[in-house]
Coordinates of C-alpha atoms in Angstrom, one line a residue:
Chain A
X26 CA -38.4 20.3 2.8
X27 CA -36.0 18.6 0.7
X28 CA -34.0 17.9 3.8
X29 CA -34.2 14.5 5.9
X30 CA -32.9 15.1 9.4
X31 CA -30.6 11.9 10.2
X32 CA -29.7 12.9 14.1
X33 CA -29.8 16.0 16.5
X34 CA -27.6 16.7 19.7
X35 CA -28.3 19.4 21.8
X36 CA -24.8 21.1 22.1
X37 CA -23.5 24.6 23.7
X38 CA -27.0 26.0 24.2
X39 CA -27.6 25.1 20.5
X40 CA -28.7 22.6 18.5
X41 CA -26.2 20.4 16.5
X42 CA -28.5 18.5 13.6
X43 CA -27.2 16.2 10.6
X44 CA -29.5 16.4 8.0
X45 CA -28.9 14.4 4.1
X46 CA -30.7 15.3 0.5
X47 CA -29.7 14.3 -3.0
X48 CA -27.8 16.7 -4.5
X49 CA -27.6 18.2 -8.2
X50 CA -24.6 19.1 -7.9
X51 CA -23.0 16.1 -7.2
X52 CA -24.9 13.8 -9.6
X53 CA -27.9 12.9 -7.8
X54 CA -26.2 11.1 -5.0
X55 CA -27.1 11.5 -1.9
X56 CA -24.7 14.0 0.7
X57 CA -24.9 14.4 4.5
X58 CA -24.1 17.6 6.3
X59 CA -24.0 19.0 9.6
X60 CA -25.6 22.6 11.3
X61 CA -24.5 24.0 14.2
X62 CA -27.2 25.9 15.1
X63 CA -27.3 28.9 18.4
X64 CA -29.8 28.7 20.3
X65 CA -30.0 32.4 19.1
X66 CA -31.2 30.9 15.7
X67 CA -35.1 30.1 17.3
X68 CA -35.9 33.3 17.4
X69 CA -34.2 35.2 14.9
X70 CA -31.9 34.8 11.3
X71 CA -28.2 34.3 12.4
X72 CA -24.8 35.0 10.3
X73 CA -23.3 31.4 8.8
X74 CA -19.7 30.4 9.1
X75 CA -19.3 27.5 6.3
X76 CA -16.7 25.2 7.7
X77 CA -14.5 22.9 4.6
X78 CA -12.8 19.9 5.8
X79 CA -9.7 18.5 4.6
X80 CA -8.4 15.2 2.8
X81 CA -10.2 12.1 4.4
X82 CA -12.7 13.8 6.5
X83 CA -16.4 13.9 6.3
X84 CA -19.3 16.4 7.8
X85 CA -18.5 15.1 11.4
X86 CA -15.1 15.8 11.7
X87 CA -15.5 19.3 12.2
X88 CA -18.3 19.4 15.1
X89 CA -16.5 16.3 17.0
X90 CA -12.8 17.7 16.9
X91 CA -13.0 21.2 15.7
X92 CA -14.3 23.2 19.1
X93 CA -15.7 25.6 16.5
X94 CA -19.3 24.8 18.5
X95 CA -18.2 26.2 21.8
X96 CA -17.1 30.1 20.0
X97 CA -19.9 30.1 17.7
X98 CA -22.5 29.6 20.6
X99 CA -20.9 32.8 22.2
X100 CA -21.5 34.8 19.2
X101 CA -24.9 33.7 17.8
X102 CA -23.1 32.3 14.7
X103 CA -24.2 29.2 12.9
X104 CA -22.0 27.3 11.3
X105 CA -22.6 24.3 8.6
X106 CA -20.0 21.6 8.1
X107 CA -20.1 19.8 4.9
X108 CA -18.7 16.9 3.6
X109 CA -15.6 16.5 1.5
X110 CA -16.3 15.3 -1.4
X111 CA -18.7 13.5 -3.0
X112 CA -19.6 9.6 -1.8
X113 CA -20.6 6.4 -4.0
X114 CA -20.0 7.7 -7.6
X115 CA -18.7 4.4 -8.3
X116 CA -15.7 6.4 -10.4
X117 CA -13.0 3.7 -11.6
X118 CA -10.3 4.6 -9.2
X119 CA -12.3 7.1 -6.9
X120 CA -11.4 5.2 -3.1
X121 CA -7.5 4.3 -4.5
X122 CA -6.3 7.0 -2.7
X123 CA -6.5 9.2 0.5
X124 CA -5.7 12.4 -1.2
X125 CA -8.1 11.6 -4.6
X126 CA -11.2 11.2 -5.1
X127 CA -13.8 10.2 -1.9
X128 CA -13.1 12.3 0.7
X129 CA -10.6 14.7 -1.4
X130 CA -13.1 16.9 -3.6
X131 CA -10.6 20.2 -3.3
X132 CA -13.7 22.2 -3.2
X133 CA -13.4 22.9 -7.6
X134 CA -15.6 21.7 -10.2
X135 CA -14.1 18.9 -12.4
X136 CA -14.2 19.1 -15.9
X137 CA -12.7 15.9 -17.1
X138 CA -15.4 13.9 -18.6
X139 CA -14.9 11.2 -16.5
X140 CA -15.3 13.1 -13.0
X141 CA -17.4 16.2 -14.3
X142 CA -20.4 14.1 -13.7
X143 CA -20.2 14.3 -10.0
X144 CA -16.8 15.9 -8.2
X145 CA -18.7 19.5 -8.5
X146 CA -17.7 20.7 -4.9
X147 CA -17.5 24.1 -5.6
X148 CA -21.1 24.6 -7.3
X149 CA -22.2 22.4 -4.5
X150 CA -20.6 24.6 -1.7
X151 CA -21.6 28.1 -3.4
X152 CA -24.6 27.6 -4.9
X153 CA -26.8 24.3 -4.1
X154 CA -25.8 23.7 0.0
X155 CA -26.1 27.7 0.5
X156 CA -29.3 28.1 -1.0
X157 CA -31.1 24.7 0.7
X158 CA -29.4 26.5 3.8
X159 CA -31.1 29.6 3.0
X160 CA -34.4 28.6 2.5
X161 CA -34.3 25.8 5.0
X162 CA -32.7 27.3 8.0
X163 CA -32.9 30.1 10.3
X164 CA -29.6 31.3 8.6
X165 CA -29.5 34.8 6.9
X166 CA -27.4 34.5 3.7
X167 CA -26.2 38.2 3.5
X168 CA -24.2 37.1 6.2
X169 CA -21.9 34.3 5.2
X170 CA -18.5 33.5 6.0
X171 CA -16.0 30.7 5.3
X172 CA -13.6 28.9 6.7
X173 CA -11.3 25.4 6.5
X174 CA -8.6 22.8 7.4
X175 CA -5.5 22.2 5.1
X176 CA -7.7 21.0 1.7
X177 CA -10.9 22.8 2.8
X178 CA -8.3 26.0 3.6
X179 CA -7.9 26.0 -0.1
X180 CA -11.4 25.7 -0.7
X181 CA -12.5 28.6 1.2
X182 CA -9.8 30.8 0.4
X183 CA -10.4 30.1 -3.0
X184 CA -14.2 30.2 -3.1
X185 CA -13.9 33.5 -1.3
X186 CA -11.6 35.0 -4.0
X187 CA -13.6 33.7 -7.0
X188 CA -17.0 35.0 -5.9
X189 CA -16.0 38.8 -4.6
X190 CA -18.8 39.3 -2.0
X191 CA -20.3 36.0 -1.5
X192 CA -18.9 35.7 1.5
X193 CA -17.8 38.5 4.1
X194 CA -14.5 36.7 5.4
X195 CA -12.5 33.4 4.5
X196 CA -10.0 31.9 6.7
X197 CA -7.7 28.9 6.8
X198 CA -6.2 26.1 9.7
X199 CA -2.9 25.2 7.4
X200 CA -4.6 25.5 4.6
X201 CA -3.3 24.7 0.6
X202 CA -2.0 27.8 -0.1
X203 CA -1.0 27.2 -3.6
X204 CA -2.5 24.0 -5.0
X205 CA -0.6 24.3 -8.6
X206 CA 2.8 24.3 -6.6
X207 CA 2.8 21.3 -4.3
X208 CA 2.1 17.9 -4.5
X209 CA -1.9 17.4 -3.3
X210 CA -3.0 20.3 -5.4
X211 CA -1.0 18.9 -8.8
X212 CA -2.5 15.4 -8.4
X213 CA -6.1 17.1 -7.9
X214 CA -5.8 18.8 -10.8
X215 CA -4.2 16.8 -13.0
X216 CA -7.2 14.3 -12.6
X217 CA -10.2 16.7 -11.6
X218 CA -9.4 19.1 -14.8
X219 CA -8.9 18.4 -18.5
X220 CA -6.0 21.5 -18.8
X221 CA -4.6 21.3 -15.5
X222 CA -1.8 24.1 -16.9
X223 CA -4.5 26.6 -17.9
X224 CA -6.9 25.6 -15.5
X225 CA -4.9 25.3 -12.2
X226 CA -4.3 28.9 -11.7
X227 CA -8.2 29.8 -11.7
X228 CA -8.0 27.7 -8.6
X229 CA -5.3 28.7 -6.8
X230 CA -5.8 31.5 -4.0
X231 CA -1.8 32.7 -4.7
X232 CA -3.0 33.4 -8.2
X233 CA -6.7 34.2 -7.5
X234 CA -5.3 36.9 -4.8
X235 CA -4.0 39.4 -7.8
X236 CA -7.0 39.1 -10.1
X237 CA -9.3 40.2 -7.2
X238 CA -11.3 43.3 -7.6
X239 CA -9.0 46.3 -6.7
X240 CA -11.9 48.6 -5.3
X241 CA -13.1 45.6 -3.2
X242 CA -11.2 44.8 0.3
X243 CA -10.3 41.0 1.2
X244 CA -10.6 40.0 4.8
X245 CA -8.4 37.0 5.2
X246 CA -6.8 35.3 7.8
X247 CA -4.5 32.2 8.0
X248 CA -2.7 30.1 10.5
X249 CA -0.3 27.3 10.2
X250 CA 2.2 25.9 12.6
X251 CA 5.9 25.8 12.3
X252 CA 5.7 21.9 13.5
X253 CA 3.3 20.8 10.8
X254 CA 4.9 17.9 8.6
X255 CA 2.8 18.7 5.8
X256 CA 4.2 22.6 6.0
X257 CA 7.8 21.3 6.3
X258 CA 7.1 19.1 2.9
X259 CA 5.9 22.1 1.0
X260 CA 2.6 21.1 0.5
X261 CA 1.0 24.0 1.9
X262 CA 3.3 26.9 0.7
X263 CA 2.5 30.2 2.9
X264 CA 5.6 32.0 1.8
X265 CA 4.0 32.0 -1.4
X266 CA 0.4 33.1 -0.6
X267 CA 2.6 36.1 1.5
X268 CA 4.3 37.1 -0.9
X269 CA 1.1 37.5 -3.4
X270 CA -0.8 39.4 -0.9
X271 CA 1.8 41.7 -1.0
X272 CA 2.7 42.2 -4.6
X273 CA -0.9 42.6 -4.7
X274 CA -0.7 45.7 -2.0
X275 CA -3.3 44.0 0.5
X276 CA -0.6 43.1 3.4
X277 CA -3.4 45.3 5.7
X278 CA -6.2 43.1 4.7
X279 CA -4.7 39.4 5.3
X280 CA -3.5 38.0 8.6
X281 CA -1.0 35.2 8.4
X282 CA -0.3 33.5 12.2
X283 CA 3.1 31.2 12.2
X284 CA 2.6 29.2 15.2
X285 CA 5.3 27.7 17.1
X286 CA 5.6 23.8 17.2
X287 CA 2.2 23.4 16.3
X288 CA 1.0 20.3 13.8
X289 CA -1.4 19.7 11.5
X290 CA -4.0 18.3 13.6
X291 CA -7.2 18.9 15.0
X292 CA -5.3 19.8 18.3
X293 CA -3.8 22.8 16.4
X294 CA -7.3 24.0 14.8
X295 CA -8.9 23.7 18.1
X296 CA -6.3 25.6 19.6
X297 CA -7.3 28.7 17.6
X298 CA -10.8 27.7 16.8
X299 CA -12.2 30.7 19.3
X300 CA -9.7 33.3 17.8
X301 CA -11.0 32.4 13.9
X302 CA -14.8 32.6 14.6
X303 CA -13.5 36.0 16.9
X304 CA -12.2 37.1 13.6
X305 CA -15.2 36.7 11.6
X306 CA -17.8 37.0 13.8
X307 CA -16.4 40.6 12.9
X308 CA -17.3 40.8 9.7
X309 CA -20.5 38.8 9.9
X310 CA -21.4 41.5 12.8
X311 CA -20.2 44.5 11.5
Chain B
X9 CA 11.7 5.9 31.9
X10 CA 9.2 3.3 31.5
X11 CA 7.0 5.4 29.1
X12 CA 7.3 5.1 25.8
X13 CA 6.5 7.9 23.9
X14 CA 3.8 7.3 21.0
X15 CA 2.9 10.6 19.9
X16 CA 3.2 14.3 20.9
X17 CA 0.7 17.2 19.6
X18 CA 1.0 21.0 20.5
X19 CA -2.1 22.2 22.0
X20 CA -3.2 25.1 23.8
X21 CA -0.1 26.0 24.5
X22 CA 1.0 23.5 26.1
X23 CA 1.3 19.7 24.8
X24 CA -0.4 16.0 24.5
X25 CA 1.2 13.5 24.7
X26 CA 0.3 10.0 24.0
X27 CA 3.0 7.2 26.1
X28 CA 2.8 3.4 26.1
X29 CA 4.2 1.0 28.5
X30 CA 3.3 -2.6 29.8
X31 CA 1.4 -2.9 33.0
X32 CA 1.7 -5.2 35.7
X33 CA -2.0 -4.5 37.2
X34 CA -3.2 -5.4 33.6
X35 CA -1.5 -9.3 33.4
X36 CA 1.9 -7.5 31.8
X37 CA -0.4 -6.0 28.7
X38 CA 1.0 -2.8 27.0
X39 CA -1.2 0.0 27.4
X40 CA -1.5 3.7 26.3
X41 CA -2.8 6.7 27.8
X42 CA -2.6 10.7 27.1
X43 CA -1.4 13.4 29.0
X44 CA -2.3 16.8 28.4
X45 CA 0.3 19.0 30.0
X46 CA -0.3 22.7 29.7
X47 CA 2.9 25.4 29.7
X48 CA 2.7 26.1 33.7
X49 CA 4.1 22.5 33.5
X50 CA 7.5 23.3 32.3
X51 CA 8.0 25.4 34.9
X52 CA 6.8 23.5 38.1
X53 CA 4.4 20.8 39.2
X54 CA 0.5 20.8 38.1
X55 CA -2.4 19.7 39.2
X56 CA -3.7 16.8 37.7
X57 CA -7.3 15.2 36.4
X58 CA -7.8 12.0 35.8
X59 CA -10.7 11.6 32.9
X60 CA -12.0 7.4 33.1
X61 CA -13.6 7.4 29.2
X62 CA -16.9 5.3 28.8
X63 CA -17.3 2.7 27.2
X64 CA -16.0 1.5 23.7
X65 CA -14.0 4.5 24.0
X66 CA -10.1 5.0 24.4
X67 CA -7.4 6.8 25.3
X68 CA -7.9 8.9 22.4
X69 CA -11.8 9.7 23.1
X70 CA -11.4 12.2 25.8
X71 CA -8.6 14.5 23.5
X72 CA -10.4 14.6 20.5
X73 CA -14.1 15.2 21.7
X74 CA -14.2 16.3 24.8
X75 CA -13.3 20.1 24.7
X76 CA -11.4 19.7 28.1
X77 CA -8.0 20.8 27.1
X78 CA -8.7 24.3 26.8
X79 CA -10.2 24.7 30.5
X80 CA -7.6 22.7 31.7
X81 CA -4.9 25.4 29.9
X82 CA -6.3 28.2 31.2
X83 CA -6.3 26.5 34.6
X84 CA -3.1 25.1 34.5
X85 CA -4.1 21.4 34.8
X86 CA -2.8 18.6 33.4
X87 CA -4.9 16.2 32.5
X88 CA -4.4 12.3 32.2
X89 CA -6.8 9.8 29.2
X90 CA -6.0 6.5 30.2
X91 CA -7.6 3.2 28.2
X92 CA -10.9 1.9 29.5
X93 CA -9.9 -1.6 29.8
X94 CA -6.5 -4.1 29.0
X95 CA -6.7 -4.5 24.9
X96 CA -5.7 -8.4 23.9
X97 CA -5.9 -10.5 27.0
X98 CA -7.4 -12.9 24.9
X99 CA -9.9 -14.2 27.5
X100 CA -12.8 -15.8 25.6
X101 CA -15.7 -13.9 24.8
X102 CA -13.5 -10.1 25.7
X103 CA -14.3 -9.1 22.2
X104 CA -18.0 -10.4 21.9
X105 CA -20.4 -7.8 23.1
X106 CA -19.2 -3.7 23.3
X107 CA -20.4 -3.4 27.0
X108 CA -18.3 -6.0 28.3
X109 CA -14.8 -7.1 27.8
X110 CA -12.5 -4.8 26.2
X111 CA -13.7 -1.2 25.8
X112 CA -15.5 -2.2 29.2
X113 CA -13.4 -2.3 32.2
X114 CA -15.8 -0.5 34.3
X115 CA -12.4 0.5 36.9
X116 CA -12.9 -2.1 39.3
X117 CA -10.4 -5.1 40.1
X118 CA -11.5 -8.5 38.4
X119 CA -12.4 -11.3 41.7
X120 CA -13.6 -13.8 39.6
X121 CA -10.8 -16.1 38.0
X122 CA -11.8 -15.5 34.5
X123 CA -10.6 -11.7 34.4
X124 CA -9.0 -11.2 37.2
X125 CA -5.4 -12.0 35.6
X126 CA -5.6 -8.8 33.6
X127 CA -9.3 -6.8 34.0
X128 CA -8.1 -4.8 37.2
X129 CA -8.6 -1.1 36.1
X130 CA -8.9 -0.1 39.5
X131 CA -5.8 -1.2 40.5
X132 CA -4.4 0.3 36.8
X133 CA -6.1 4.0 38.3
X134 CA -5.8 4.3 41.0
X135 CA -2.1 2.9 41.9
X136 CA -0.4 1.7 38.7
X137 CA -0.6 4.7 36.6
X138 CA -0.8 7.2 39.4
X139 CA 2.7 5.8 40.2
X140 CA 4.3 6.4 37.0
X141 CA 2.6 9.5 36.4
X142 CA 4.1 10.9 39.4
X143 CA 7.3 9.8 38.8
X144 CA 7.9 10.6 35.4
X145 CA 5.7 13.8 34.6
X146 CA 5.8 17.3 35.9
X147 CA 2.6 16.7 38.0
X148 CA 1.8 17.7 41.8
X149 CA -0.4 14.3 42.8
X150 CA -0.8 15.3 46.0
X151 CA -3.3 17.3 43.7
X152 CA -5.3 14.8 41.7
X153 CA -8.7 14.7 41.4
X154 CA -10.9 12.4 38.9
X155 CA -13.8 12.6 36.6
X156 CA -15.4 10.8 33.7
X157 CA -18.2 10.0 31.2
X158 CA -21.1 7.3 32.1
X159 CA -18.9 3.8 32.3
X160 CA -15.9 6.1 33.5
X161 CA -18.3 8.2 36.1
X162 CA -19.1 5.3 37.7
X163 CA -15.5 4.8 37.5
X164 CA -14.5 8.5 39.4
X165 CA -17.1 8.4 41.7
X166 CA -16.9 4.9 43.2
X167 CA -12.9 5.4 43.1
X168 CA -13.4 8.7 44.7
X169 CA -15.5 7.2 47.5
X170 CA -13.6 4.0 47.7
X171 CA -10.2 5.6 48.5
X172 CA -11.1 8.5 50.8
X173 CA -8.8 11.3 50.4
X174 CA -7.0 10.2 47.0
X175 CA -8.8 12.6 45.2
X176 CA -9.5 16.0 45.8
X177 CA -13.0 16.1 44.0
X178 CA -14.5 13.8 41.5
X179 CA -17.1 14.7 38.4
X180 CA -19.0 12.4 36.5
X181 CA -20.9 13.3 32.8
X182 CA -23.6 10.8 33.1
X183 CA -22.2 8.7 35.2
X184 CA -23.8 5.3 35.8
X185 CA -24.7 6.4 39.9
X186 CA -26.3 2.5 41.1
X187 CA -25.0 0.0 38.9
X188 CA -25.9 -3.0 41.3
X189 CA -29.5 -1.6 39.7
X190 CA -28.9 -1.6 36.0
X191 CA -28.5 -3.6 33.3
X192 CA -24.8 -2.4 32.1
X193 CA -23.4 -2.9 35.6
X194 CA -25.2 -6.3 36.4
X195 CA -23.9 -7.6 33.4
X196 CA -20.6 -6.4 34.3
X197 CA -20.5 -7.2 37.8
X198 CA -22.2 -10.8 36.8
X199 CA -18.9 -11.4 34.4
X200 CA -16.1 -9.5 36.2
X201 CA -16.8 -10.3 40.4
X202 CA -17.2 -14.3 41.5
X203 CA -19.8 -13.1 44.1
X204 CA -21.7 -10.1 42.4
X205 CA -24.3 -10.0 45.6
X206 CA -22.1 -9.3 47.8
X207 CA -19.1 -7.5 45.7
X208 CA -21.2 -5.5 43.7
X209 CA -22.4 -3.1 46.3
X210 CA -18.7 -2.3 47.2
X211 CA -18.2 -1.0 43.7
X212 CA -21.5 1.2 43.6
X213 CA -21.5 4.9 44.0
X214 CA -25.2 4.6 46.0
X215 CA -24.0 2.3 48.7
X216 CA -20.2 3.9 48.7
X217 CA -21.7 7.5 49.7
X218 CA -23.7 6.2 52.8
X219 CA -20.5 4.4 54.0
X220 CA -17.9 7.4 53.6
X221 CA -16.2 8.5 56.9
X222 CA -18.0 10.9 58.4
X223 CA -15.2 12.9 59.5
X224 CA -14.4 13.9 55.8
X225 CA -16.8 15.8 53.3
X226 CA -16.8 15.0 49.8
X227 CA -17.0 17.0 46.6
X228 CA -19.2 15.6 43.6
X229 CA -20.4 17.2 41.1
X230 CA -22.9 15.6 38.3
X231 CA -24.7 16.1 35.4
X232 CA -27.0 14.7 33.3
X233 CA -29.5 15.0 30.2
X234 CA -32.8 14.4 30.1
X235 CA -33.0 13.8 26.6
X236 CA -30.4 11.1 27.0
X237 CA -31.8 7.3 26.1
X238 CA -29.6 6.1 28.8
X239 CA -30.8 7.5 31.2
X240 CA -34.3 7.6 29.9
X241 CA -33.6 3.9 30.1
X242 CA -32.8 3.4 34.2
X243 CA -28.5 3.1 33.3
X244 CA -27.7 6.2 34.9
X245 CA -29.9 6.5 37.7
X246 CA -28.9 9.8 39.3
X247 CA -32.1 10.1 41.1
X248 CA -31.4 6.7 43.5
X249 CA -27.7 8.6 44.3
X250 CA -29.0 11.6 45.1
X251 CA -31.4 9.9 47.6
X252 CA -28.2 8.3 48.9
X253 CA -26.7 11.9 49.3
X254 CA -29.6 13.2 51.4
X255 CA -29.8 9.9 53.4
X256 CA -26.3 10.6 54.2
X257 CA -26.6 14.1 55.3
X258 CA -24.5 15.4 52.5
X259 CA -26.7 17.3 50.2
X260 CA -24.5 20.4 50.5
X261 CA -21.3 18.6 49.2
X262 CA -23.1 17.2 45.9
X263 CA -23.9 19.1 42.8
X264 CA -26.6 17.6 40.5
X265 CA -27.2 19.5 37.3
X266 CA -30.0 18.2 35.5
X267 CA -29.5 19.5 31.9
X268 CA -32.4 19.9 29.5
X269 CA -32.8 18.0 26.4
X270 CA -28.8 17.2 26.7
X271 CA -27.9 13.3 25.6
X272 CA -25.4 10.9 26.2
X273 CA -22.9 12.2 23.6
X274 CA -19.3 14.2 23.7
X275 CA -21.9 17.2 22.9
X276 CA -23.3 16.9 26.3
X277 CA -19.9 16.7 27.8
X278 CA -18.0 19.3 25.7
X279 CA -21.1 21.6 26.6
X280 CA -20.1 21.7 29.7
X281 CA -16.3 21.0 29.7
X282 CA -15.3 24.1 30.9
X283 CA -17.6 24.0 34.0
X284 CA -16.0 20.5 35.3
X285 CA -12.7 21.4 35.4
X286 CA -13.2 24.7 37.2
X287 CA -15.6 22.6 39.7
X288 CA -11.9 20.5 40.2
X289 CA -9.7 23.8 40.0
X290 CA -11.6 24.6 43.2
X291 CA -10.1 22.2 45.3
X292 CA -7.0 21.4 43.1
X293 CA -5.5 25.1 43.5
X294 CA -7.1 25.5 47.3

């Protein structure tokens, strides 16, 4: 097993275990993730929910302030909870800032020379993690879902468009709507990629919505609260994503929730935590 | 108002809300707590928890990790996070070891000249904050009840028994039940009381329950892990209280769940969250 188990709770019935390898992806260096695990999972293959943090987080952030554990106990889901970027690449520049670099991967592959070596989030996320999760895990890959907070909200909205059928649903806490058009998502790019203006579309889910197979459905949902200072600053642009969805003719297939007063904390995501995993324990069940 | 207000987050439905002030029980040191006050509380006066944190925790602890906002929403409970000890006293040695000092209040009143100008949690609890929080917030305390992790279980139950009809019920997540008997509350007693013989029984769950007037039954609930190192390690001691509770007569008045391969963590007590406050809802809404 390639994996080395750092710690194990037992948690909601389940088992919640941190386990670390070196990864490819990433350059060799050495990740940590987390696996909530249903006590369903000892005796049979359960559906996988993968959960994508947001700027400055890591792979505990989600199982201590999510309350993502508590719904996916009641409905036999696992879910796995990497981390957000890549740690200890020793990048000139890489811990200067809270939204770049450590703890801001955006979920992409970089491919600027001098992060292309190791800020490979997405190959990590879609290919490496899932398949060390399939072989490793009592986890049945046909079954995988995807969900996130704010950055990681761009990430699996994103990874869900760009790989039609990989996963079954995607769904976003105030997630980055349209990276290309705000602030967080034009300083990613603008260092992560080496033509931000031809590349920044492929990873933008306004953008990614209209390319996406027209005999394929989307299942999508979104929430974000009207309270949220990062929403009010237009870095997380809804309106935008809204109006895509419905040039695109798929207003029956995506969900978006405005919520009252609510912020951008984990007090909002816990909030709806049990109606997300609801939603695609759905499509992971179906 | 005497509260200053930090910080306010929307959650499940209702609000937290993070207040400041300077406290006379704690030597005139500013202090913070949370309130979680859930919708019913715009309307009329709720119910209200107390949660005592463990130690090295905060005010903060109890929001983020415990899962007990969303019980206490559905039940229409507010609930109150205050500190777990006076922060900058600047008493020699407060900041030297995690278990004692600050982070480590253990809610008892200080006798021993050292502390007892500002370590006086007790006092902090049980009249202080109770005071202000039934002045200035929508809350019923003629309903109050109390409940806490380890550090702060020793903290509700010994309050609970101390101050006989204060609190409705009282709930501990493995508590510590006999700390005249280990190491955490010898240590604490040795520092904090000028006679830790004879003081420290007066502060210990197992000796309080023998001495609570008979006319009155209690309502405890507890629960522990077995695969917790704490209480693999003779901190907790559940087993000596519940002795005490049968030597007492009150069996029937006492829960003890002994949970399986649970541990000491915010895992354990999110786990069961939901069952604690509807244990207190019990008597709160009777």
């Amino acid at each position: 097993m390639p994996l080395k188990q750092e710690s194990q709770n037992k948690a909601f019935g389940g088992t919640l275990t941190k386990y670390s390898f070196a990864s490819k992806s990433l350059g060799g260096l050495e990740t940590k993730f987390n696996v909530f695990m249903p006590a369903e999972g000892e005796k049979s293959k359960v559906p996988v929910l993968y959960y994508l943090a947001g700027l400055t987080c890591t792979e505990d952030t989600g199982p201590q302030k999510s309350h993502l554990l508590a719904p996916a106990a009641q409905h036999g889901i696992a879910i796995v909870f990497p981390d957000t970027s890549p740690r200890g690449a020793k990048i000139e520049g890489e811990d200067a800032d809270w939204d770049f670099g450590t703890g801001a991967g955006f979920y992409l592959n970089a491919s600027s020379e001098k992060w292309s070596g190791h800020y490979n989030m997405e190959k990590f996320v879609v290919e490496e993690l899932r398949g060390i999760v399939q072989s490793e895990l009592s986890v049945d890959s046909e079954r995988t879902s995807i969900f996130g907070h704010s950055m990681g909200g761009h990430g699996a909205l994103s990874l869900y468009l760009k790989y039609p059928g990989q996963y079954k649903s995607a769904s976003g806490f105030a997630p980055i709507c349209n990276p290309t058009e705000c602030q967080w998502g034009q300083k990613a790019f603008k260092g992560y990629l080496s033509d931000p203006s031809s590349e920044g579309p492929k990873h933008d889910s306004t953008y990614l919505i209209a390319s996406y197979p027209k005999d394929k459905k989307v299942a999508i949902k979104v929430d974000y609260g009207t309270g949220d200072k990062f929403y009010q600053d237009g870095q997380l642009l809804p309106e935008n994503f809204e109006k895509a969805v419905r040039d695109a003719g798929r207003q029956g297939e995506v969900e978006v929730g405005r919520r009252e007063g609510y912020d951008h904390s984990y007090f909002f995501i816990s909030t709806f935590a049990a109606e997300h995993v609801e939603f695609h324990a759905k499509y992971l069940k179906a």
